[in-house]
PDB file of N, CA and C in Angstrom:
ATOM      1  N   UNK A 134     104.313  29.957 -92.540  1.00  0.00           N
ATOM      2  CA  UNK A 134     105.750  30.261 -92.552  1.00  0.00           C
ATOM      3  C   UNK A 134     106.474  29.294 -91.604  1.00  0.00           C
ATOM      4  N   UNK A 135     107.153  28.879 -92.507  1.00  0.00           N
ATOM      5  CA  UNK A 135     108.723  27.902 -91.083  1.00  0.00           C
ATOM      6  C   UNK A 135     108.852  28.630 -90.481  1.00  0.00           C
ATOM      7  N   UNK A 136     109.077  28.337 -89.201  1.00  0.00           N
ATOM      8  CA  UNK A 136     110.467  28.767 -88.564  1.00  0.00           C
ATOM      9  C   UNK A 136     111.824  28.707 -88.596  1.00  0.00           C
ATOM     10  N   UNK A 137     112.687  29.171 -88.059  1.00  0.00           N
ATOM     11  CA  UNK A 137     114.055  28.875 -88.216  1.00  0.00           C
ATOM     12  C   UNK A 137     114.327  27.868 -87.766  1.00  0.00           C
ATOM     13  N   UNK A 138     114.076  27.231 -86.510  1.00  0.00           N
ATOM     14  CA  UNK A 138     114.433  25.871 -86.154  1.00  0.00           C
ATOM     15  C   UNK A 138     114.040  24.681 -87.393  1.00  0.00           C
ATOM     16  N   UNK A 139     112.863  24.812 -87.289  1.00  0.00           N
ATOM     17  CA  UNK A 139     112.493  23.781 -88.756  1.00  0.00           C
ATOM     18  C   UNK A 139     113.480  24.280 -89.819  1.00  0.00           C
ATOM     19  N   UNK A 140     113.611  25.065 -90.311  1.00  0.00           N
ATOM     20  CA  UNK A 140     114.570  25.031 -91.592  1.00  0.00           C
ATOM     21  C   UNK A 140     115.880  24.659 -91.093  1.00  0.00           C
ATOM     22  N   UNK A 141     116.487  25.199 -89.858  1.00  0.00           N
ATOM     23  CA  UNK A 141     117.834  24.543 -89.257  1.00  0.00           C
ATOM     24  C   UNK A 141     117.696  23.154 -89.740  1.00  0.00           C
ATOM     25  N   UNK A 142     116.562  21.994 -88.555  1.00  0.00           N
ATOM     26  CA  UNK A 142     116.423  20.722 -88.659  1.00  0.00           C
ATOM     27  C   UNK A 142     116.608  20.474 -90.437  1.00  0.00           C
ATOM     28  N   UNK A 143     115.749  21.095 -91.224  1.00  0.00           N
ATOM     29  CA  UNK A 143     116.032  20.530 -92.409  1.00  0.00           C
ATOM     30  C   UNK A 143     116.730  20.954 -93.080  1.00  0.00           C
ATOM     31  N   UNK A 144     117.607  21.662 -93.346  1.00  0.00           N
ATOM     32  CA  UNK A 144     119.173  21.674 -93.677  1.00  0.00           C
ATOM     33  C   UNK A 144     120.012  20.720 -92.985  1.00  0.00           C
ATOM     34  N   UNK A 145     120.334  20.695 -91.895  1.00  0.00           N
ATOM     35  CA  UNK A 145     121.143  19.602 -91.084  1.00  0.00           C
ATOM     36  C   UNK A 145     120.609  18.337 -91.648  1.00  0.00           C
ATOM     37  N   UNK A 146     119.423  18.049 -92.248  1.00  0.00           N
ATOM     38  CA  UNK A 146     118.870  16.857 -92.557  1.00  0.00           C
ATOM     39  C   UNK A 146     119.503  16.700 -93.841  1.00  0.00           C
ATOM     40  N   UNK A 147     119.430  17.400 -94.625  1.00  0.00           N
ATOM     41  CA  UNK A 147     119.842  17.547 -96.274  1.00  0.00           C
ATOM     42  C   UNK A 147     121.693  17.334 -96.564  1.00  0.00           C
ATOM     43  N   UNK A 148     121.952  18.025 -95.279  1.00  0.00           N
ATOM     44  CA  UNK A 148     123.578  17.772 -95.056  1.00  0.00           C
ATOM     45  C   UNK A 148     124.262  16.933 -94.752  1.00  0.00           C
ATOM     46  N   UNK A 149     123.073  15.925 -93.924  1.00  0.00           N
ATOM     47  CA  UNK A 149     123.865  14.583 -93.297  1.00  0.00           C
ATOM     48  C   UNK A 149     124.865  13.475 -94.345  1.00  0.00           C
ATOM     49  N   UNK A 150     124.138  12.944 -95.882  1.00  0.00           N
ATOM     50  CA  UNK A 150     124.400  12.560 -96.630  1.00  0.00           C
ATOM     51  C   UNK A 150     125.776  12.398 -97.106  1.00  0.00           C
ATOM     52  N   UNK A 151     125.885  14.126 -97.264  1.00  0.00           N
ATOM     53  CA  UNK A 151     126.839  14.783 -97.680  1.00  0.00           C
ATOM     54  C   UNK A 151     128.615  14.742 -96.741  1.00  0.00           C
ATOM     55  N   UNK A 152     127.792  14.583 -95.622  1.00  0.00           N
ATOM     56  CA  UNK A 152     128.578  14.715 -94.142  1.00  0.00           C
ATOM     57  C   UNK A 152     129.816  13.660 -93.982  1.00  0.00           C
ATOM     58  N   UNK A 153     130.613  13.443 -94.658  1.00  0.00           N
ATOM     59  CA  UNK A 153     131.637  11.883 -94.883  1.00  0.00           C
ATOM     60  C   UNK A 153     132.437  11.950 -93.632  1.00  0.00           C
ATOM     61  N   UNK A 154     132.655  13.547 -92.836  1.00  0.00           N
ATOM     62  CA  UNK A 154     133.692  12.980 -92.081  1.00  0.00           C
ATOM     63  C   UNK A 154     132.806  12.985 -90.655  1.00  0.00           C
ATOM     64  N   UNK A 155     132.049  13.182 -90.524  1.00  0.00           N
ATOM     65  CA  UNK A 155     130.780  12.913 -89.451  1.00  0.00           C
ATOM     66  C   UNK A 155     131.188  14.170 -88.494  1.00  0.00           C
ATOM     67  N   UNK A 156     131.340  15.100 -88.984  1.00  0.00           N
ATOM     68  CA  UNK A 156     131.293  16.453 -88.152  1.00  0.00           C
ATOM     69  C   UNK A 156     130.152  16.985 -87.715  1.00  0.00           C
ATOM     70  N   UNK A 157     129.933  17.305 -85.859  1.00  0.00           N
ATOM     71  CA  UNK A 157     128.857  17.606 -85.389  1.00  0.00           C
ATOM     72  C   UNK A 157     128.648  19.042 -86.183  1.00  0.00           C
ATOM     73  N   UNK A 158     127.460  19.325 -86.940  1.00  0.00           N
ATOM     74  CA  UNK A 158     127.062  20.623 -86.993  1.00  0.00           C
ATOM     75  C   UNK A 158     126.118  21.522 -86.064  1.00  0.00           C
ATOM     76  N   UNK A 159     126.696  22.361 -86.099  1.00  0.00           N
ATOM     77  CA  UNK A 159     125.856  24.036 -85.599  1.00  0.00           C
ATOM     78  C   UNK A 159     125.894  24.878 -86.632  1.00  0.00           C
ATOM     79  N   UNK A 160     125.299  25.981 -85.874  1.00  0.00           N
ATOM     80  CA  UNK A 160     125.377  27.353 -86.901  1.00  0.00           C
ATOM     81  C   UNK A 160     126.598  27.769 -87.731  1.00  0.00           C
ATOM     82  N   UNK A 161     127.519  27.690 -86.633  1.00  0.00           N
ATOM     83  CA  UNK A 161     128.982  28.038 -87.229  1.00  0.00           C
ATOM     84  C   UNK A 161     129.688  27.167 -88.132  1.00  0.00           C
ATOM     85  N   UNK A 162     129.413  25.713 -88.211  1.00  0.00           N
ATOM     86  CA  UNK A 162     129.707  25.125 -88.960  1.00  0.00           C
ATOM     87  C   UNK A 162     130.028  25.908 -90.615  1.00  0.00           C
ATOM     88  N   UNK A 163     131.148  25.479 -91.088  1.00  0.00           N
ATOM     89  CA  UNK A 163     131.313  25.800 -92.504  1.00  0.00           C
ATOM     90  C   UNK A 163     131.406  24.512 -93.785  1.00  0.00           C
ATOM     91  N   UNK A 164     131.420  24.935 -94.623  1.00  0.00           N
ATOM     92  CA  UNK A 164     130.966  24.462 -95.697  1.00  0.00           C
ATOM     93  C   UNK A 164     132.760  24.187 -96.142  1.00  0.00           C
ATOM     94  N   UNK A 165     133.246  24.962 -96.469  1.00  0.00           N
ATOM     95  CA  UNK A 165     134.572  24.512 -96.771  1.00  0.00           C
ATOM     96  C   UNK A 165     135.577  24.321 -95.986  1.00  0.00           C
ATOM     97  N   UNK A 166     135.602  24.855 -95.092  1.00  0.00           N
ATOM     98  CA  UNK A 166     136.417  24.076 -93.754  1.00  0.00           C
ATOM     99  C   UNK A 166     136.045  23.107 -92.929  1.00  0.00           C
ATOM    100  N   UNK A 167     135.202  23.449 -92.515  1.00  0.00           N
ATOM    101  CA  UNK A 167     134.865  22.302 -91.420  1.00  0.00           C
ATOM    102  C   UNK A 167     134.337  20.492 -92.288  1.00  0.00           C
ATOM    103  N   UNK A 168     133.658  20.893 -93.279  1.00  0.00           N
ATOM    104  CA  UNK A 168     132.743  19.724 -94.119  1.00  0.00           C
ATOM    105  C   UNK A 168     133.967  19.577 -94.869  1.00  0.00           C
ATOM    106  N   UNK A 169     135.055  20.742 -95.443  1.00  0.00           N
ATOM    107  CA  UNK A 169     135.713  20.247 -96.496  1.00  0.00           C
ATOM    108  C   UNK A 169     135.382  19.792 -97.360  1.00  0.00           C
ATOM    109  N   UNK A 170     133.842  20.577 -98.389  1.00  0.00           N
ATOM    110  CA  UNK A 170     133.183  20.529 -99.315  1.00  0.00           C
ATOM    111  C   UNK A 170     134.266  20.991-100.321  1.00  0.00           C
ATOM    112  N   UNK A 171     134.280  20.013-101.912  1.00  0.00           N
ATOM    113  CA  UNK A 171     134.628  20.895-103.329  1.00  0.00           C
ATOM    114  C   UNK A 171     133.405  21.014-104.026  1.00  0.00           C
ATOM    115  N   UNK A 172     133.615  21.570-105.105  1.00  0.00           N
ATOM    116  CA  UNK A 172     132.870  22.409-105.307  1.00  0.00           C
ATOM    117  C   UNK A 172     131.521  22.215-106.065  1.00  0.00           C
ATOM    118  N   UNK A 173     131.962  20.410-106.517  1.00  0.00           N
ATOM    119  CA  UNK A 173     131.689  19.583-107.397  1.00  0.00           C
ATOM    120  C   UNK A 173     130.113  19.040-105.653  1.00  0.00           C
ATOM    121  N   UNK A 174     130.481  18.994-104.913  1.00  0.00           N
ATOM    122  CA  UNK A 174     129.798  18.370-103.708  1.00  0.00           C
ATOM    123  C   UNK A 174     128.601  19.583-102.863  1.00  0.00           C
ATOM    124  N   UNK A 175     129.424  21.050-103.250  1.00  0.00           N
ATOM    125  CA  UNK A 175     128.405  22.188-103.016  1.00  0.00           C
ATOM    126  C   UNK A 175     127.359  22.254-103.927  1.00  0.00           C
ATOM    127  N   UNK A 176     128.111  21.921-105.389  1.00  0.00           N
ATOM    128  CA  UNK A 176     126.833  22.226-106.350  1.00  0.00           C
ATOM    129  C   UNK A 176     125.773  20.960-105.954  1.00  0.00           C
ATOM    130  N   UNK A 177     125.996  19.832-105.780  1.00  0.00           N
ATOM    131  CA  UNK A 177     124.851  18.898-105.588  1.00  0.00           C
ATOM    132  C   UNK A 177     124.319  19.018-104.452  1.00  0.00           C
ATOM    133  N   UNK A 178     124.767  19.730-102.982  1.00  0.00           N
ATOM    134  CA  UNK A 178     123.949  20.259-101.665  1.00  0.00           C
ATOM    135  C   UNK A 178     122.858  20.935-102.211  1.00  0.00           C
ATOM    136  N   UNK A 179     123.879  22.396-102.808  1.00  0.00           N
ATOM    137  CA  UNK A 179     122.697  23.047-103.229  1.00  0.00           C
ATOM    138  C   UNK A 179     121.682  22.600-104.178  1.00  0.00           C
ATOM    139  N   UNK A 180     121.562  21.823-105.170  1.00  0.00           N
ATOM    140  CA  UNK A 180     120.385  21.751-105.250  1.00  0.00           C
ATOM    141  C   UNK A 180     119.540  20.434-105.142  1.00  0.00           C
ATOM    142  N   UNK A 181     120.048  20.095-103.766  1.00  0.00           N
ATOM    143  CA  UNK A 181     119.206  19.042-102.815  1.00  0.00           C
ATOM    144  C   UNK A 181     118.357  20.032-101.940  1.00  0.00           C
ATOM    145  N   UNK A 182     119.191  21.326-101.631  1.00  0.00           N
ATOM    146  CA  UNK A 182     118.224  22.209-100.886  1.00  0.00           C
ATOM    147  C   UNK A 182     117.384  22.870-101.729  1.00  0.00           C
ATOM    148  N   UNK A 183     117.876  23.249-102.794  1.00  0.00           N
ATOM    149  CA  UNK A 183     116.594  24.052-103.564  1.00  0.00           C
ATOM    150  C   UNK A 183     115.579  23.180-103.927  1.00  0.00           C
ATOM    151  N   UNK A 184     115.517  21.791-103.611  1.00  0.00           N
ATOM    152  CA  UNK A 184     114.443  20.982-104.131  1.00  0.00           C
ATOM    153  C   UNK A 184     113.567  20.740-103.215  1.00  0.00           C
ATOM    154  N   UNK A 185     114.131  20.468-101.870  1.00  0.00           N
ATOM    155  CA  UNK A 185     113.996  20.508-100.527  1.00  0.00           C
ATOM    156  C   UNK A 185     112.779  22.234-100.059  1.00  0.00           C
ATOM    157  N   UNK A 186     113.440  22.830-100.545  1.00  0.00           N
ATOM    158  CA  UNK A 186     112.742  23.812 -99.934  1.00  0.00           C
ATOM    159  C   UNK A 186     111.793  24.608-101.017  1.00  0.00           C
ATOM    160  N   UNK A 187     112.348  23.846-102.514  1.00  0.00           N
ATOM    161  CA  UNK A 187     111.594  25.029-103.643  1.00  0.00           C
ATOM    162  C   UNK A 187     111.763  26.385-103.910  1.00  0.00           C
ATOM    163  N   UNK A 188     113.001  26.579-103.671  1.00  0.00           N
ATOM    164  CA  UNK A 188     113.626  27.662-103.588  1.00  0.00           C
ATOM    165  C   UNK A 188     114.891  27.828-104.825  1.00  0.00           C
ATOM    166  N   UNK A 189     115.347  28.855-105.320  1.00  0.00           N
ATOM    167  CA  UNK A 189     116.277  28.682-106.204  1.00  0.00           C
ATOM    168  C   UNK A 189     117.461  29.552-105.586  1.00  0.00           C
ATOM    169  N   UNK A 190     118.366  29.372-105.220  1.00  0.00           N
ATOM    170  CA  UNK A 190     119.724  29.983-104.446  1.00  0.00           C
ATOM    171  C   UNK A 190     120.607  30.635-105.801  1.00  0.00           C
ATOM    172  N   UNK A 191     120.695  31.960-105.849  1.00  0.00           N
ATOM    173  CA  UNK A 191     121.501  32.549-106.986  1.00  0.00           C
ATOM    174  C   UNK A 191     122.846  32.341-106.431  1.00  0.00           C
ATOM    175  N   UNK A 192     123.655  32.706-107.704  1.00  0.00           N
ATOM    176  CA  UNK A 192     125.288  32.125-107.609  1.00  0.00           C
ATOM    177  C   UNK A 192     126.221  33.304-106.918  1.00  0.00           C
ATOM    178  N   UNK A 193     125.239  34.531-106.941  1.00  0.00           N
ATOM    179  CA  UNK A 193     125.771  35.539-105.886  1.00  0.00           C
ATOM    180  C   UNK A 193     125.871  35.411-104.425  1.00  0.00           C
ATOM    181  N   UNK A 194     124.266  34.800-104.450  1.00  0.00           N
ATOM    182  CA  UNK A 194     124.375  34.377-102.549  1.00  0.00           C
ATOM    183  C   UNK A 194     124.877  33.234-102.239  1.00  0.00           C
ATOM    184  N   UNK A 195     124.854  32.077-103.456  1.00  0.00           N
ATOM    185  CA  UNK A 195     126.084  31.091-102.856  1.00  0.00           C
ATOM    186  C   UNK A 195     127.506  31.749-102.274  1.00  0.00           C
ATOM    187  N   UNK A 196     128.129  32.935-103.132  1.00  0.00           N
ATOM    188  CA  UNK A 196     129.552  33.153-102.797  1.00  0.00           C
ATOM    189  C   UNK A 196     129.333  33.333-101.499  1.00  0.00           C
ATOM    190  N   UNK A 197     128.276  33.929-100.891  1.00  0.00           N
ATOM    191  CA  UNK A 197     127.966  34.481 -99.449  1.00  0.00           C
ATOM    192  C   UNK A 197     127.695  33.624 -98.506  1.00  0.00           C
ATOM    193  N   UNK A 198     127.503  32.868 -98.934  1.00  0.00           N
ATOM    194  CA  UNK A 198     126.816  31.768 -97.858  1.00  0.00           C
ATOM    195  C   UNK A 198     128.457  30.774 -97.629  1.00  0.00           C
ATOM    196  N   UNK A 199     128.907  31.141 -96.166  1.00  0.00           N
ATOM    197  CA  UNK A 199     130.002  29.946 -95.869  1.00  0.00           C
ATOM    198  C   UNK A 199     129.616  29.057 -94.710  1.00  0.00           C
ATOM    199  N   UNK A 200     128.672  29.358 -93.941  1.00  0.00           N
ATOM    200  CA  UNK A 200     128.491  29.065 -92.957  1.00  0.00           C
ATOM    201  C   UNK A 200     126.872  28.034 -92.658  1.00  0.00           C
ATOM    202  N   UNK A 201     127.010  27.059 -91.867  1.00  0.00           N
ATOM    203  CA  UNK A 201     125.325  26.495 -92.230  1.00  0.00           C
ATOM    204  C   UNK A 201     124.085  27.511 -91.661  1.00  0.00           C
ATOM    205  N   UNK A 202     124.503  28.228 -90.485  1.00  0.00           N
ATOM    206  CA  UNK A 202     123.584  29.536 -90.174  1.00  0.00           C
ATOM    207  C   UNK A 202     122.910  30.614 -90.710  1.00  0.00           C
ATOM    208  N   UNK A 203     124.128  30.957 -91.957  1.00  0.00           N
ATOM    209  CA  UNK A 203     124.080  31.599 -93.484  1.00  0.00           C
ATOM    210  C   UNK A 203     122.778  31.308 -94.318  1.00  0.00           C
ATOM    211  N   UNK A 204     123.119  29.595 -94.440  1.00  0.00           N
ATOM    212  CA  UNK A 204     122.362  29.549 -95.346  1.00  0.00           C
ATOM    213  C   UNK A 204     120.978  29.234 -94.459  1.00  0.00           C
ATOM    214  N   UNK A 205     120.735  28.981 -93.259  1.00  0.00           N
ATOM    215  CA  UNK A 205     119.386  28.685 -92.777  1.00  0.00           C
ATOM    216  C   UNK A 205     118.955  30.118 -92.988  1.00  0.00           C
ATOM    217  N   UNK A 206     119.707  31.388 -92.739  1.00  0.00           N
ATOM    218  CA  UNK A 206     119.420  32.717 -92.691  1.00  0.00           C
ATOM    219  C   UNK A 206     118.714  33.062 -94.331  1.00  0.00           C
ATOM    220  N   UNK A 207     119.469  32.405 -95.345  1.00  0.00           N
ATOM    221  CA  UNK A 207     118.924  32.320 -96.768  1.00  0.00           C
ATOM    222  C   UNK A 207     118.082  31.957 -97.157  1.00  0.00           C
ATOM    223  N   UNK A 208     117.525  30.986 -96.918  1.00  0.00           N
ATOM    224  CA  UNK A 208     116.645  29.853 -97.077  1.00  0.00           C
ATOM    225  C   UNK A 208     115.509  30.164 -96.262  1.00  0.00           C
ATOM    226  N   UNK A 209     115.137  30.850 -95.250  1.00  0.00           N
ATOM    227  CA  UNK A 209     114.400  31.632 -95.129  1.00  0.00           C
ATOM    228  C   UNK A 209     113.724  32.844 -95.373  1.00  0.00           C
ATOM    229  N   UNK A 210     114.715  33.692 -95.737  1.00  0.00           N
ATOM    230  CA  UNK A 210     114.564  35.357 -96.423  1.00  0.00           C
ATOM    231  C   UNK A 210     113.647  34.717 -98.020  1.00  0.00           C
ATOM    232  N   UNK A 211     114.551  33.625 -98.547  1.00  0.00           N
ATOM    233  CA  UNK A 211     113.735  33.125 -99.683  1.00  0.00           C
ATOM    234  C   UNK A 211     112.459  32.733 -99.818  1.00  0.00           C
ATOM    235  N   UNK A 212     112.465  31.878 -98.877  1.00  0.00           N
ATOM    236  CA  UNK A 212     111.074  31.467 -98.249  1.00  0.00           C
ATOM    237  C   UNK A 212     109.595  32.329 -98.209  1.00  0.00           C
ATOM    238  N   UNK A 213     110.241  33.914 -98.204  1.00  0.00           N
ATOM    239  CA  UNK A 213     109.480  35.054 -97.219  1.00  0.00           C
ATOM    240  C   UNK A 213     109.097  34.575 -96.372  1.00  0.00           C
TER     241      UNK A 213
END
């Protein structure tokens, strides 16, 4: 089993790409405010992470997930 730090590190890793306006992330970091992700740029995160981790993220817990802490919190529960 990961830990949370490792899945942190590799989310923050998966996000950098994505990252255009070079905003330091943490936990609190968000996805549509802070990154100023559309929606067209969430769908290709997500499934850089579901490939990344082998995981499949349903379109319910996307609505839930705003935050990068969220989804390290997701991406683990998935994980078991």
């Amino acid at each position: 089993m990961t830990d949370r730090s490792e899945i942190y590190d590799q989310v923050t890793a998966q996000i950098t790409p994505f990252n255009k306006k070079g905003i330091d992330l943490s936990e609190a970091t968000t996805f549509a405010g802070d990154l100023e992700w559309d929606s067209l740029t969430v769908m290709d995160f997500v499934a850089a992470i579901e490939d990344e981790f082998d995981i499949i993220i349903s379109m319910n817990m996307q609505a839930e997930i705003e935050t990068v802490g969220q989804l390290v919190d997701a991406v683990a529960k998935l994980r078991g």
